[in-house]
CSV table of C-alpha atoms (C1' of nucleotides) in Angstrom, one decimal:
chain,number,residue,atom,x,y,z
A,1,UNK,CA,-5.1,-48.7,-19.5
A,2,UNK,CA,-2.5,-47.9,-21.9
A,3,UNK,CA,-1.6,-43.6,-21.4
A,4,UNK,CA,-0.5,-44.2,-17.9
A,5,UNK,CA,0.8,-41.0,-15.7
A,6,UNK,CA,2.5,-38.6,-18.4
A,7,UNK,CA,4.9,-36.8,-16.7
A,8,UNK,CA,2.5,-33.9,-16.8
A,9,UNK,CA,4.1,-32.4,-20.2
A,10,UNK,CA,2.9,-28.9,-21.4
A,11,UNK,CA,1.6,-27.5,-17.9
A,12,UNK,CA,2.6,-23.7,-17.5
A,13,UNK,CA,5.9,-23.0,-15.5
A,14,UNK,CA,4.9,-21.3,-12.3
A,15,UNK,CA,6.1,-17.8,-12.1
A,16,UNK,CA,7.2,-18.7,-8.8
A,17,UNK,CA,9.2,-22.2,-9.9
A,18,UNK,CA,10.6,-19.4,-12.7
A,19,UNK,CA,12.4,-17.4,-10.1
A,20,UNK,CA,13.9,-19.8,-9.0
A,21,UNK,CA,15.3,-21.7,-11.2
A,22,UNK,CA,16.4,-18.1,-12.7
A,23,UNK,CA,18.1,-17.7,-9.4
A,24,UNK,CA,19.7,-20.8,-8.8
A,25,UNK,CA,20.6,-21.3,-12.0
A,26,UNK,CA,22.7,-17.4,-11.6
A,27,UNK,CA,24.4,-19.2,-9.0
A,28,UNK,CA,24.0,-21.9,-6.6
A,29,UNK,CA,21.7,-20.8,-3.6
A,30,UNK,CA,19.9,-22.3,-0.2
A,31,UNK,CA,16.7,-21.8,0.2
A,32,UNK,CA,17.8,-19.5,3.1
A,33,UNK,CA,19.7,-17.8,-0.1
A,34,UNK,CA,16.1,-17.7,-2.2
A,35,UNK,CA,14.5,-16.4,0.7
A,36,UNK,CA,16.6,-13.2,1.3
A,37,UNK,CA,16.6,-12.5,-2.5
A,38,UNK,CA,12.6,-12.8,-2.8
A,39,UNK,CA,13.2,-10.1,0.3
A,40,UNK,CA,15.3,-8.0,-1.1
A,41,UNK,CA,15.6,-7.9,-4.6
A,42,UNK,CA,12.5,-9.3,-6.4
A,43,UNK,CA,10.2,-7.7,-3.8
A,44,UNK,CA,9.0,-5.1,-6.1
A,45,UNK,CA,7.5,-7.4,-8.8
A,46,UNK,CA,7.0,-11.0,-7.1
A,47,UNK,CA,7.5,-11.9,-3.2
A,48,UNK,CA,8.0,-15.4,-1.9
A,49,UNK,CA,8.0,-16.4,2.2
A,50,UNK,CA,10.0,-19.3,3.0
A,51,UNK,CA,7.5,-21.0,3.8
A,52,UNK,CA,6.5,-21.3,-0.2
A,53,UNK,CA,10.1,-21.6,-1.1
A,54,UNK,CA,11.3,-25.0,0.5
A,55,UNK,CA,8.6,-26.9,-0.5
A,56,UNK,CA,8.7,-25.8,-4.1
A,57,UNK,CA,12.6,-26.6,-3.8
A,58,UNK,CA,11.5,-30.5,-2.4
A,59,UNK,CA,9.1,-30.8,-5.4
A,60,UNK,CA,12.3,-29.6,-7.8
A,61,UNK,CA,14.5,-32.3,-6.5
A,62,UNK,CA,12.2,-34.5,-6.6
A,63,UNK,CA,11.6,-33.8,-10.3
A,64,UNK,CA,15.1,-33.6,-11.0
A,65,UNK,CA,15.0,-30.0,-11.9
A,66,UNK,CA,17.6,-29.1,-9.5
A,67,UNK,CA,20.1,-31.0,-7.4
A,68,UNK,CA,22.0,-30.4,-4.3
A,69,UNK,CA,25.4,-29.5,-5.0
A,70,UNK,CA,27.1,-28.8,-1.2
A,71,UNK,CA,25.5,-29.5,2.4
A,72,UNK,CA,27.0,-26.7,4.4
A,73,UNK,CA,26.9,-26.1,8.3
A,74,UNK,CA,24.1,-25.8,10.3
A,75,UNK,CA,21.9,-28.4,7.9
A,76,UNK,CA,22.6,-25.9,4.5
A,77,UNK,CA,21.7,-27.4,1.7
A,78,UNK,CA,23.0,-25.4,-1.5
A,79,UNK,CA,20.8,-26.3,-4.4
A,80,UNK,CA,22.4,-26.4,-8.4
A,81,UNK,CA,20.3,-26.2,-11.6
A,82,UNK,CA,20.4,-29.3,-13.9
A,83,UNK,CA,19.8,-29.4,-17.9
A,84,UNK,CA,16.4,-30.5,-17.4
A,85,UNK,CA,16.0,-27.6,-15.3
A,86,UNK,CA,17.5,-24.9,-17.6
A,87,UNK,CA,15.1,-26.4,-20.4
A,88,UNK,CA,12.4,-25.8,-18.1
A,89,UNK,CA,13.3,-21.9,-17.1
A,90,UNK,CA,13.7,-21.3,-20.8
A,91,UNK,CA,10.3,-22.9,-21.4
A,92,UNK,CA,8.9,-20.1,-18.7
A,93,UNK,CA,10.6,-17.3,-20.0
A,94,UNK,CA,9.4,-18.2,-23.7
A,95,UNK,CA,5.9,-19.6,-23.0
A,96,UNK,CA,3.2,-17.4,-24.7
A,97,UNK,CA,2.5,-14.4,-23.2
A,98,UNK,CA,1.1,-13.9,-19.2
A,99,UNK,CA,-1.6,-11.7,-18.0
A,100,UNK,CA,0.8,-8.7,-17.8
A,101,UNK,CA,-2.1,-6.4,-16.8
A,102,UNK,CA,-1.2,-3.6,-13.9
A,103,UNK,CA,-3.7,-6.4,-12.5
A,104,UNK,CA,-4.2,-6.5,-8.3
A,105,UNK,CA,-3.5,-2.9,-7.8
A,106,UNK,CA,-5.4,-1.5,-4.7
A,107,UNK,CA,-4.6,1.4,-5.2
A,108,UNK,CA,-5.8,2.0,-8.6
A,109,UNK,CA,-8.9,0.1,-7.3
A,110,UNK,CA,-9.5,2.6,-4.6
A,111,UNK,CA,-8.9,5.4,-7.2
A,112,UNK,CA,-12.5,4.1,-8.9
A,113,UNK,CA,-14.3,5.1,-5.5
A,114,UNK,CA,-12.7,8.8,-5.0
A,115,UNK,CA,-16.2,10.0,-5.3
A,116,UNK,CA,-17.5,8.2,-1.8
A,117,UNK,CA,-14.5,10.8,0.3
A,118,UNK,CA,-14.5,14.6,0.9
A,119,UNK,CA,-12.2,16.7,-1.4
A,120,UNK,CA,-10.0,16.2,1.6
A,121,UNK,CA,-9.7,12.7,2.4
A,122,UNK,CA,-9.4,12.3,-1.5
A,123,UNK,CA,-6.4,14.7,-1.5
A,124,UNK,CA,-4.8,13.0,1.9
A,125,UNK,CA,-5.5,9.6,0.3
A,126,UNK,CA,-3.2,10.9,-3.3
A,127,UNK,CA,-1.0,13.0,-1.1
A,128,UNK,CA,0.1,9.7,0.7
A,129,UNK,CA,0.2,7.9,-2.4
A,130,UNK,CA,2.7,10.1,-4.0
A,131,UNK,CA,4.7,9.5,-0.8
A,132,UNK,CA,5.0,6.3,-1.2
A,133,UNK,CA,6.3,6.8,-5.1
A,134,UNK,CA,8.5,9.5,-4.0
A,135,UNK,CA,10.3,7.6,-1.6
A,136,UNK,CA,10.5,4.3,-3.9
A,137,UNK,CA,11.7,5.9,-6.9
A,138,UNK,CA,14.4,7.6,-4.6
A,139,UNK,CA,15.7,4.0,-3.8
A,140,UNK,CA,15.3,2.6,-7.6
A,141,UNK,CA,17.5,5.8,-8.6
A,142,UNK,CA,20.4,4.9,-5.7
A,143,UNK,CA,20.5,1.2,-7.1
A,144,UNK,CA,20.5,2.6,-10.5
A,145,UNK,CA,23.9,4.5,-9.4
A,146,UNK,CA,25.3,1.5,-7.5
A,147,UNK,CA,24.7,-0.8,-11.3
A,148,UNK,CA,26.6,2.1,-12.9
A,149,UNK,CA,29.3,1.9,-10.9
A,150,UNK,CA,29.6,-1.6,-11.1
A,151,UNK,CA,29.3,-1.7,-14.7
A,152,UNK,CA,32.0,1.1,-14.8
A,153,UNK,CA,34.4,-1.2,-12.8
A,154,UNK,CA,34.0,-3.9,-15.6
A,155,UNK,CA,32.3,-6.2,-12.6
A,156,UNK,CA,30.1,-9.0,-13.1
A,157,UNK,CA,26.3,-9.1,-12.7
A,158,UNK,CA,25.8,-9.3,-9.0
A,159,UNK,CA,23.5,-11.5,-8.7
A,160,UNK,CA,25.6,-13.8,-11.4
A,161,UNK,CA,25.3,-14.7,-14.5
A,162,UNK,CA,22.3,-14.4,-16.8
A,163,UNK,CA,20.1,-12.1,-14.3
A,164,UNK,CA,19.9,-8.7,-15.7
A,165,UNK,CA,18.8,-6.5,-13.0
A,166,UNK,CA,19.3,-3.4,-14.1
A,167,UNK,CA,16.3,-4.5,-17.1
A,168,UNK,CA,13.4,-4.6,-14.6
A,169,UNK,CA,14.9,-1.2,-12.7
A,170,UNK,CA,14.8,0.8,-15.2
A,171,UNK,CA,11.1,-0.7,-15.1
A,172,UNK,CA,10.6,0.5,-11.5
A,173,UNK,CA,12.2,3.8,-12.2
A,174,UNK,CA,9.6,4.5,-15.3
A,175,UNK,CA,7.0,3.4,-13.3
A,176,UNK,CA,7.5,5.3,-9.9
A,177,UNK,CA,7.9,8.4,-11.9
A,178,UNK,CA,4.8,7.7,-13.5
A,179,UNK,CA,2.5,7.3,-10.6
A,180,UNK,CA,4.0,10.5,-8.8
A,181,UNK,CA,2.4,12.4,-12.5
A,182,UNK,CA,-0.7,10.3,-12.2
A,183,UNK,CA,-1.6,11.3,-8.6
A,184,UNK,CA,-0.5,15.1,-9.5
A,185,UNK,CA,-3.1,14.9,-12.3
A,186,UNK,CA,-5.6,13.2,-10.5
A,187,UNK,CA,-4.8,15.9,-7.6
A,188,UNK,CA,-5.6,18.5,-9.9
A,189,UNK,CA,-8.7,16.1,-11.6
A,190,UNK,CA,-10.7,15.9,-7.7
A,191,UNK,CA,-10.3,19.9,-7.4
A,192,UNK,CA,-12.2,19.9,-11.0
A,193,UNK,CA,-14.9,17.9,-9.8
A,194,UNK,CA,-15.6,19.1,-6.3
A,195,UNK,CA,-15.4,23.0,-8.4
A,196,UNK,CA,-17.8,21.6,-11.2
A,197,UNK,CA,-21.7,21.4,-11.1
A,198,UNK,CA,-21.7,18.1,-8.9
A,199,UNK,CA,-21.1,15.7,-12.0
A,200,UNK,CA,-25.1,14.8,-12.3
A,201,UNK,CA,-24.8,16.5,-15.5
A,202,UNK,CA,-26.9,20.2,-16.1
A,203,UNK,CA,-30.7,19.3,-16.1
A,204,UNK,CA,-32.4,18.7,-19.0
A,205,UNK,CA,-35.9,19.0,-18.8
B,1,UNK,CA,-14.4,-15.6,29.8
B,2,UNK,CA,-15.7,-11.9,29.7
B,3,UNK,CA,-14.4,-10.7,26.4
B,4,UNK,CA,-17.3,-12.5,24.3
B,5,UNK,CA,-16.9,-11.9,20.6
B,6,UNK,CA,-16.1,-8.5,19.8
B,7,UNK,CA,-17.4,-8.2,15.9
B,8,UNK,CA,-13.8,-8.6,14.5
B,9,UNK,CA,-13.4,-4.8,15.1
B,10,UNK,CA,-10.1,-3.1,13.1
B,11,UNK,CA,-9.3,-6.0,10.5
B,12,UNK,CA,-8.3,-4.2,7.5
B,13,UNK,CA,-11.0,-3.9,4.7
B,14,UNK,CA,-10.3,-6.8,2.2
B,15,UNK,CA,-10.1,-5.4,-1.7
B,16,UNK,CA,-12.8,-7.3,-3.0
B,17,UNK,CA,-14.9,-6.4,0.0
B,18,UNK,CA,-14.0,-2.6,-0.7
B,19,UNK,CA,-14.5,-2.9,-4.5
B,20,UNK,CA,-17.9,-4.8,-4.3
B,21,UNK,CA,-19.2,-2.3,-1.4
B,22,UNK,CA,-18.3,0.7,-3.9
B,23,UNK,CA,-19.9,-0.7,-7.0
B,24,UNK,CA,-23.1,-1.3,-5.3
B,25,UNK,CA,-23.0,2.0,-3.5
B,26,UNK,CA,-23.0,3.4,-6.7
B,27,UNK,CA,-25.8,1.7,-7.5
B,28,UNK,CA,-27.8,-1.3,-6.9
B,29,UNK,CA,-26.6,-4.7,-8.2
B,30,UNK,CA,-26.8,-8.2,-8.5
B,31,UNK,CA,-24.1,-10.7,-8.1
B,32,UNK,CA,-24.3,-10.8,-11.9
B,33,UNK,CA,-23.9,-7.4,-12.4
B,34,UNK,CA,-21.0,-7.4,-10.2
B,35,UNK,CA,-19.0,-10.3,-11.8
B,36,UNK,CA,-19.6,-8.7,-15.3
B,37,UNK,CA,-18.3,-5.4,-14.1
B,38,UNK,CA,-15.3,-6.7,-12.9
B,39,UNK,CA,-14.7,-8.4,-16.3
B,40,UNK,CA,-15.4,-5.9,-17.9
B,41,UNK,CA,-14.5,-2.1,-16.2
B,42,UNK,CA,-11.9,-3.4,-13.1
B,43,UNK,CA,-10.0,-6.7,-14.5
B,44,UNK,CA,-7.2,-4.4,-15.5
B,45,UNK,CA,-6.7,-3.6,-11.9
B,46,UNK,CA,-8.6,-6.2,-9.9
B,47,UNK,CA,-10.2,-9.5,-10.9
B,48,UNK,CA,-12.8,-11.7,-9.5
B,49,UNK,CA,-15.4,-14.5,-10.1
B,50,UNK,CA,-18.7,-15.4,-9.6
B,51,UNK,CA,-18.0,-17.8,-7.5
B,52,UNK,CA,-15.7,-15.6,-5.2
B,53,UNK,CA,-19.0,-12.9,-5.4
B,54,UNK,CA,-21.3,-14.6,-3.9
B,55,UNK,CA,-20.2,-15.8,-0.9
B,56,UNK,CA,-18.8,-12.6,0.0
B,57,UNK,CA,-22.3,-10.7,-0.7
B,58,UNK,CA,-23.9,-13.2,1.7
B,59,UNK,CA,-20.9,-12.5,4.2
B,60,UNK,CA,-21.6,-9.3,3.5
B,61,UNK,CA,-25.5,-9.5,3.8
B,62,UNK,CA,-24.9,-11.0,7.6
B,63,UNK,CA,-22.8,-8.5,8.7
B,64,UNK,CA,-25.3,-6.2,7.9
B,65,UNK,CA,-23.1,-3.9,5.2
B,66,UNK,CA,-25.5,-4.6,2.1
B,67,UNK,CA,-29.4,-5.6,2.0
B,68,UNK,CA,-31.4,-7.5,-0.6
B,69,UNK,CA,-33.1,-4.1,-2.1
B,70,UNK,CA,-35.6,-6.1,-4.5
B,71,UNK,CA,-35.9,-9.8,-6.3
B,72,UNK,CA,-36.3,-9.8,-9.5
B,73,UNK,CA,-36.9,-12.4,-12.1
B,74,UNK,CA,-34.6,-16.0,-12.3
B,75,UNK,CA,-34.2,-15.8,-8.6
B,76,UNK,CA,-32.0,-12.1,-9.2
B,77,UNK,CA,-31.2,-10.7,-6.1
B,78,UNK,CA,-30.6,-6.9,-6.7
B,79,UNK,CA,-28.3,-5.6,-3.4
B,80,UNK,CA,-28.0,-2.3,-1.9
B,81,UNK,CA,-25.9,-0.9,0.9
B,82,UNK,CA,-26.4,-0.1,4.2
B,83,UNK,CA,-25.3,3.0,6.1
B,84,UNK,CA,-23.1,0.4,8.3
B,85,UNK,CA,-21.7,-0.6,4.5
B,86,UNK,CA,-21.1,3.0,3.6
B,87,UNK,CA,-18.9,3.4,6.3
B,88,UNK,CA,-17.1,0.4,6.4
B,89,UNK,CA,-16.4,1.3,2.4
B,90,UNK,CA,-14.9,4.7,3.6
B,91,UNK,CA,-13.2,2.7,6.1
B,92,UNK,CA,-11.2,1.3,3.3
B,93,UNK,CA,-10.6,4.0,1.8
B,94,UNK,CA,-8.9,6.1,3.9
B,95,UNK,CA,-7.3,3.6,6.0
B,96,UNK,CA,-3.9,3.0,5.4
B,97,UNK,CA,-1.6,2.8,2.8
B,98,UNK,CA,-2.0,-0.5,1.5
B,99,UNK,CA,1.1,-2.2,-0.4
B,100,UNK,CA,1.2,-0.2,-3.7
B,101,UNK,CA,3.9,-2.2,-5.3
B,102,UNK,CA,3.6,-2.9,-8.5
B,103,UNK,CA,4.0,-6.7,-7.0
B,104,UNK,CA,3.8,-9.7,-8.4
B,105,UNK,CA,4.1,-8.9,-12.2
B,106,UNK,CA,5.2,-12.0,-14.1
B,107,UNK,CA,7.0,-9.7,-17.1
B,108,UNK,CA,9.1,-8.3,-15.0
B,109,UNK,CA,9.8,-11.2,-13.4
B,110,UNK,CA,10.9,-12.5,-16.5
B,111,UNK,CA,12.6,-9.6,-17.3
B,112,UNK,CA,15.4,-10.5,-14.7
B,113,UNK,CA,16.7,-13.2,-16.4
B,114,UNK,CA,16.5,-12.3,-20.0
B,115,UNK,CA,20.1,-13.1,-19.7
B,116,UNK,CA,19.3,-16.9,-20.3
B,117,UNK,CA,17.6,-16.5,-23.4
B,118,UNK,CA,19.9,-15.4,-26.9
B,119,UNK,CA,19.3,-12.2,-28.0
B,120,UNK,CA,16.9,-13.4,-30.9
B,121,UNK,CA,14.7,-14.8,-28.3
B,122,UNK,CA,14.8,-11.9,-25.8
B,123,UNK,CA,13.8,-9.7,-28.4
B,124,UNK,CA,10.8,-11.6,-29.2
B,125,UNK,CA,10.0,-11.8,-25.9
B,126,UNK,CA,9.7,-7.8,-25.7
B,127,UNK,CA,8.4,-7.2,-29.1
B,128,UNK,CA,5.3,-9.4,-27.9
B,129,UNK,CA,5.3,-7.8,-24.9
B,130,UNK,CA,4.9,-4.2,-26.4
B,131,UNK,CA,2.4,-5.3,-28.6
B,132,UNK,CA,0.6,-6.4,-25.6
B,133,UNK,CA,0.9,-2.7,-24.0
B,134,UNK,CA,-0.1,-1.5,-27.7
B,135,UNK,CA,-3.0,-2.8,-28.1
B,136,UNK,CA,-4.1,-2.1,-24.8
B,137,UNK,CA,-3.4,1.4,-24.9
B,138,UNK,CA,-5.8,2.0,-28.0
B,139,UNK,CA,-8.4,0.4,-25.7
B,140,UNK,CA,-7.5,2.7,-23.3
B,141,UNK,CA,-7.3,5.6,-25.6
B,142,UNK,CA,-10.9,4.7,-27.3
B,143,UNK,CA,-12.6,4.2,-23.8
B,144,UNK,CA,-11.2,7.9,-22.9
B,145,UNK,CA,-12.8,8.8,-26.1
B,146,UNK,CA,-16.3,7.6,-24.8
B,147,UNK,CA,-15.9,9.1,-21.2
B,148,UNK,CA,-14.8,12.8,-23.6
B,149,UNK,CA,-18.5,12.2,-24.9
B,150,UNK,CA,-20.4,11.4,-22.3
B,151,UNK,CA,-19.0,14.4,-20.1
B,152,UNK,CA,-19.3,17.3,-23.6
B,153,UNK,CA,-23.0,16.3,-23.2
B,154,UNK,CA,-23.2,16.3,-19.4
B,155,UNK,CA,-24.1,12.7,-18.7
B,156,UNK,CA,-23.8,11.2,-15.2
B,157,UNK,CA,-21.0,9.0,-14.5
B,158,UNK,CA,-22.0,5.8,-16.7
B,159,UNK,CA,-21.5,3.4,-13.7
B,160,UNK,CA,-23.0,5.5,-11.4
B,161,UNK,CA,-22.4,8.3,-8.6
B,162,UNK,CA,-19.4,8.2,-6.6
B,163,UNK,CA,-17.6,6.2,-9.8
B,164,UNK,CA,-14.5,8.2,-10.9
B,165,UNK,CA,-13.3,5.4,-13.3
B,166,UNK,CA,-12.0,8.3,-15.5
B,167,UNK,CA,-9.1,8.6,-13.0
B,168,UNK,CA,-7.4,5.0,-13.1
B,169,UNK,CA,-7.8,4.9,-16.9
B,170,UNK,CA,-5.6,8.3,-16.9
B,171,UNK,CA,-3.0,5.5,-14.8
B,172,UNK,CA,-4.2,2.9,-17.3
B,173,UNK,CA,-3.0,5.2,-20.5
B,174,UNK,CA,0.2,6.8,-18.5
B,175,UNK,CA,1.0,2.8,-17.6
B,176,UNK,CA,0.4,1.4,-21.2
B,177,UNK,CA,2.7,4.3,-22.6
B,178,UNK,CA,5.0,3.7,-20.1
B,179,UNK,CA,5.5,0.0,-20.5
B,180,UNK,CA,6.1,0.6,-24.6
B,181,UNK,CA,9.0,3.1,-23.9
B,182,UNK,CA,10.5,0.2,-21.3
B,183,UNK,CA,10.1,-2.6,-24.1
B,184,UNK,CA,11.7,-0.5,-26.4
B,185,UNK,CA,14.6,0.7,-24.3
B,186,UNK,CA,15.2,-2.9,-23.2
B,187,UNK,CA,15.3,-4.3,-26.7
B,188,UNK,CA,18.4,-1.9,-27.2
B,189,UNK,CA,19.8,-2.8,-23.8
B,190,UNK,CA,20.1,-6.4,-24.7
B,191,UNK,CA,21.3,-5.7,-28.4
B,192,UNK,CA,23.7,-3.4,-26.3
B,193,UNK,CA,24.8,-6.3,-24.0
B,194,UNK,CA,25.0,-8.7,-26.7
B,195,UNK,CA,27.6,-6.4,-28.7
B,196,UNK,CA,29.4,-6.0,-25.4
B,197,UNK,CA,32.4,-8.0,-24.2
B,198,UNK,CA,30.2,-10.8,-22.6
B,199,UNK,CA,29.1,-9.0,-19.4
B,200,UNK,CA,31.9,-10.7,-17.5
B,201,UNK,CA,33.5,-7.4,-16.8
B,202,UNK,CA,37.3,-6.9,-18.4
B,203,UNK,CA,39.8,-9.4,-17.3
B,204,UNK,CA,41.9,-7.6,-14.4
B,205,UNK,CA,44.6,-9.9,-14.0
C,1,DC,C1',-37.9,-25.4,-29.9
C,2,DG,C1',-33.2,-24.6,-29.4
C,3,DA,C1',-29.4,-21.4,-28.4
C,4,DA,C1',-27.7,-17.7,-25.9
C,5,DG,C1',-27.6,-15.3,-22.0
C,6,DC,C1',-29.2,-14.5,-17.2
C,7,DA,C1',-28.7,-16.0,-12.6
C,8,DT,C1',-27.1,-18.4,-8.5
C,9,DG,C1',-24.7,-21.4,-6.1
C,10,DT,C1',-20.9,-25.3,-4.4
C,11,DA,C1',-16.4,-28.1,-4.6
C,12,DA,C1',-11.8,-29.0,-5.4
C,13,DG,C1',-7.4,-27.6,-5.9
C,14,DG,C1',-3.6,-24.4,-6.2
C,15,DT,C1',-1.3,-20.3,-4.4
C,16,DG,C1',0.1,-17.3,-0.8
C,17,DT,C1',0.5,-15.5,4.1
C,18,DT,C1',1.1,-15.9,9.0
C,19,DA,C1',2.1,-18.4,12.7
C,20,DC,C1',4.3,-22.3,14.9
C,21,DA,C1',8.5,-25.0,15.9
C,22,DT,C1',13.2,-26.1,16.3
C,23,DG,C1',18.1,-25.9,16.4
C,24,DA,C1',23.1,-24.6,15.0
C,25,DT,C1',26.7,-21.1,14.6
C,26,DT,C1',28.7,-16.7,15.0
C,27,DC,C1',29.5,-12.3,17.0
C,28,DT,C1',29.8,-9.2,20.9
D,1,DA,C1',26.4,-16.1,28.1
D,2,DG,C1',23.2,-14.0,25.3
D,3,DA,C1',21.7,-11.9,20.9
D,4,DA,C1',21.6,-12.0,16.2
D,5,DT,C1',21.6,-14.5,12.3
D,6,DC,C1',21.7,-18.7,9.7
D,7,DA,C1',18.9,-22.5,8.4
D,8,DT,C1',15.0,-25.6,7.6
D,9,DG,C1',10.8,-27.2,8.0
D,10,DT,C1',5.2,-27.8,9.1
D,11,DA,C1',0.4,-26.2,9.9
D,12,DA,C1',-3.6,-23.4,9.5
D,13,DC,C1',-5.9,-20.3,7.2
D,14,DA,C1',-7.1,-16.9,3.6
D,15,DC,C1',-7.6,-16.1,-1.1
D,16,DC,C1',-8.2,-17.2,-6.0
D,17,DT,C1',-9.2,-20.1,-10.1
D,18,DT,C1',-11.3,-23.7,-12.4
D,19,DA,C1',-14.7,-26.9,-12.8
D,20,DC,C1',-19.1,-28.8,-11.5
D,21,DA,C1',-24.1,-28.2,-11.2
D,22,DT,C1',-28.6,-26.3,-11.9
D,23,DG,C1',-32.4,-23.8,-13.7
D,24,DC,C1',-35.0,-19.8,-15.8
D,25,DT,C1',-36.0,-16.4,-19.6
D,26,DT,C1',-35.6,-14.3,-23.8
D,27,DC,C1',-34.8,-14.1,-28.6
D,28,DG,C1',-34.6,-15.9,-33.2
DNA sequence: CGAAGCATGTAAGGTGTTACATGATTCT
DNA sequence: AGAATCATGTAACACCTTACATGCTTCG
């Protein structure tokens, strides 16, 4: 058999390998490091438990995608990008296009069923929504005022070079204030239909 | 042992569960109707297969939430639900918040770490990714057209009662148009940065 | 009669979450 | 000394996607 095991060529890059190479190759991290970023930082767009992350990070090495650059204290092992590795998180970010869709959002799924609650429970259930938006965008807007004063300083990117943060907030700002509109309207939409002639349509016959 | 098998009492409704339960309670369907409705009315907010259908209608079917209403032809098995069904929908409904985020979206994943791409590159990467928002927003925009119809002439809801899939497409629309403004203010941001004295922050020394 | 669409299911594999398991260092 | 935090791993299970597998009915 002549085409033995090709390295597995054109495969798409996992978003999750994406991270974190994009991470790593910011700056050299642990996958203690990863961890508490996934936690912290990314957790509005993609999460990652540890649990995912150090295997992924074997699989890397192994792969020669990364490489371990320092063993630290307590069994720390501080993980470096290689070229082969920055080839392959420029192949992810220039692949064709992902599924972008708002895809996997319960709470536009629920939204489709409003019609199966009281007027009330509908109301509680987008009250409580635009809570949770409220509160969110409140955060988004304080890290937006801790990136300008960073970038007013003349400091670095935080999370080092090549990760532009303060992209993907302004995301998370746009989109926060968005679904605090969307559950006003659709407030103002369930009070129209519980006032209206019970949806059936007038009779025709 | 005394505490025998108390019927899994307060586990949170699972999505699919939730979504399946409210299509058929808005009106009888088979497993085929389901899968094609999520392809073709949900996938922008939820996805499934067939093969992820069935096996949760005949989950379903034990537990007593759904019933075989009538068989039709090539072994079609039309289900309805149960009063036990009903509630358990409401159940998920109203119970509470789930994670909203707008987690686990690959483009703004990418978006973090446009800094490793050059500016020619990042730019095609968000002008493909607006024209991905575009043309789902005339979708959008003609579906919201159709609904306008159906409701000037007093039709039910077309998926049935206790549907309100007018609401998420407002969030659809108000996402899409969101998403283009984004593109487009991040395709000045990174001209902006690339003009800019190389992020690094002014040397302080 | 052949293709397209209806209709249901199972299997294998990848991804993601929760829980289990352990131990070192630092801080109070 | 004890708690908190750093640090790494594995196991079990749920969820999701892709592929495999089969057969009927309708339409052209």
């Amino acid at each position: 058999v002549a085409t033995a095991s090709q390295p597995d060529r054109e495969r798409q890059v996992a978003p999750l390998r994406g991270a974190l190479l994009g991470l790593i190759a910011s700056r050299p991290r642990s996958g203690y490091d990863l961890a508490k970023t996934f936690d912290l930082t990314l957790a509005n767009v993609w999460t990652a438990q540890h649990s995912q992350i150090y295997p992924e990070l074997a699989g890397m090495l192994r792969e020669g995608l990364v490489r371990v650059r320092a063993e630290g204290t307590r069994g720390r092992k501080e993980y470096a990008i290689t070229a082969k590795g920055k080839r392959e998180l420029v192949r992810w970010l220039t692949e064709s296009a992902p599924p972008t869709r708002i895809s996997r959002n319960e709470s536009l799924l629920r939204s489709f069923f409003l019609g199966f609650l009281s007027v009330e429970q509908a109301e509680e259930l987008l009250r409580r929504e635009r809570e949770v938006h409220e509160a969110r965008l409140e955060r988004y807007l304080d890290d937006e005022r801790s990136f300008e004063l960073l970038k007013q300083r003349g400091g670095p990117e935080p999370m080092g070079d090549g990760y532009t943060g303060a992209i993907p907030l302004q995301a998370g700002i746009r989109f926060e204030r968005m679904m605090i509109e969307w559950t006003e309207w659709a407030l103002e939409e369930v009070r129209r239909r519980a006032n209206a002639p019970a949806g059936r349509g007038r009779p025709r016959g």
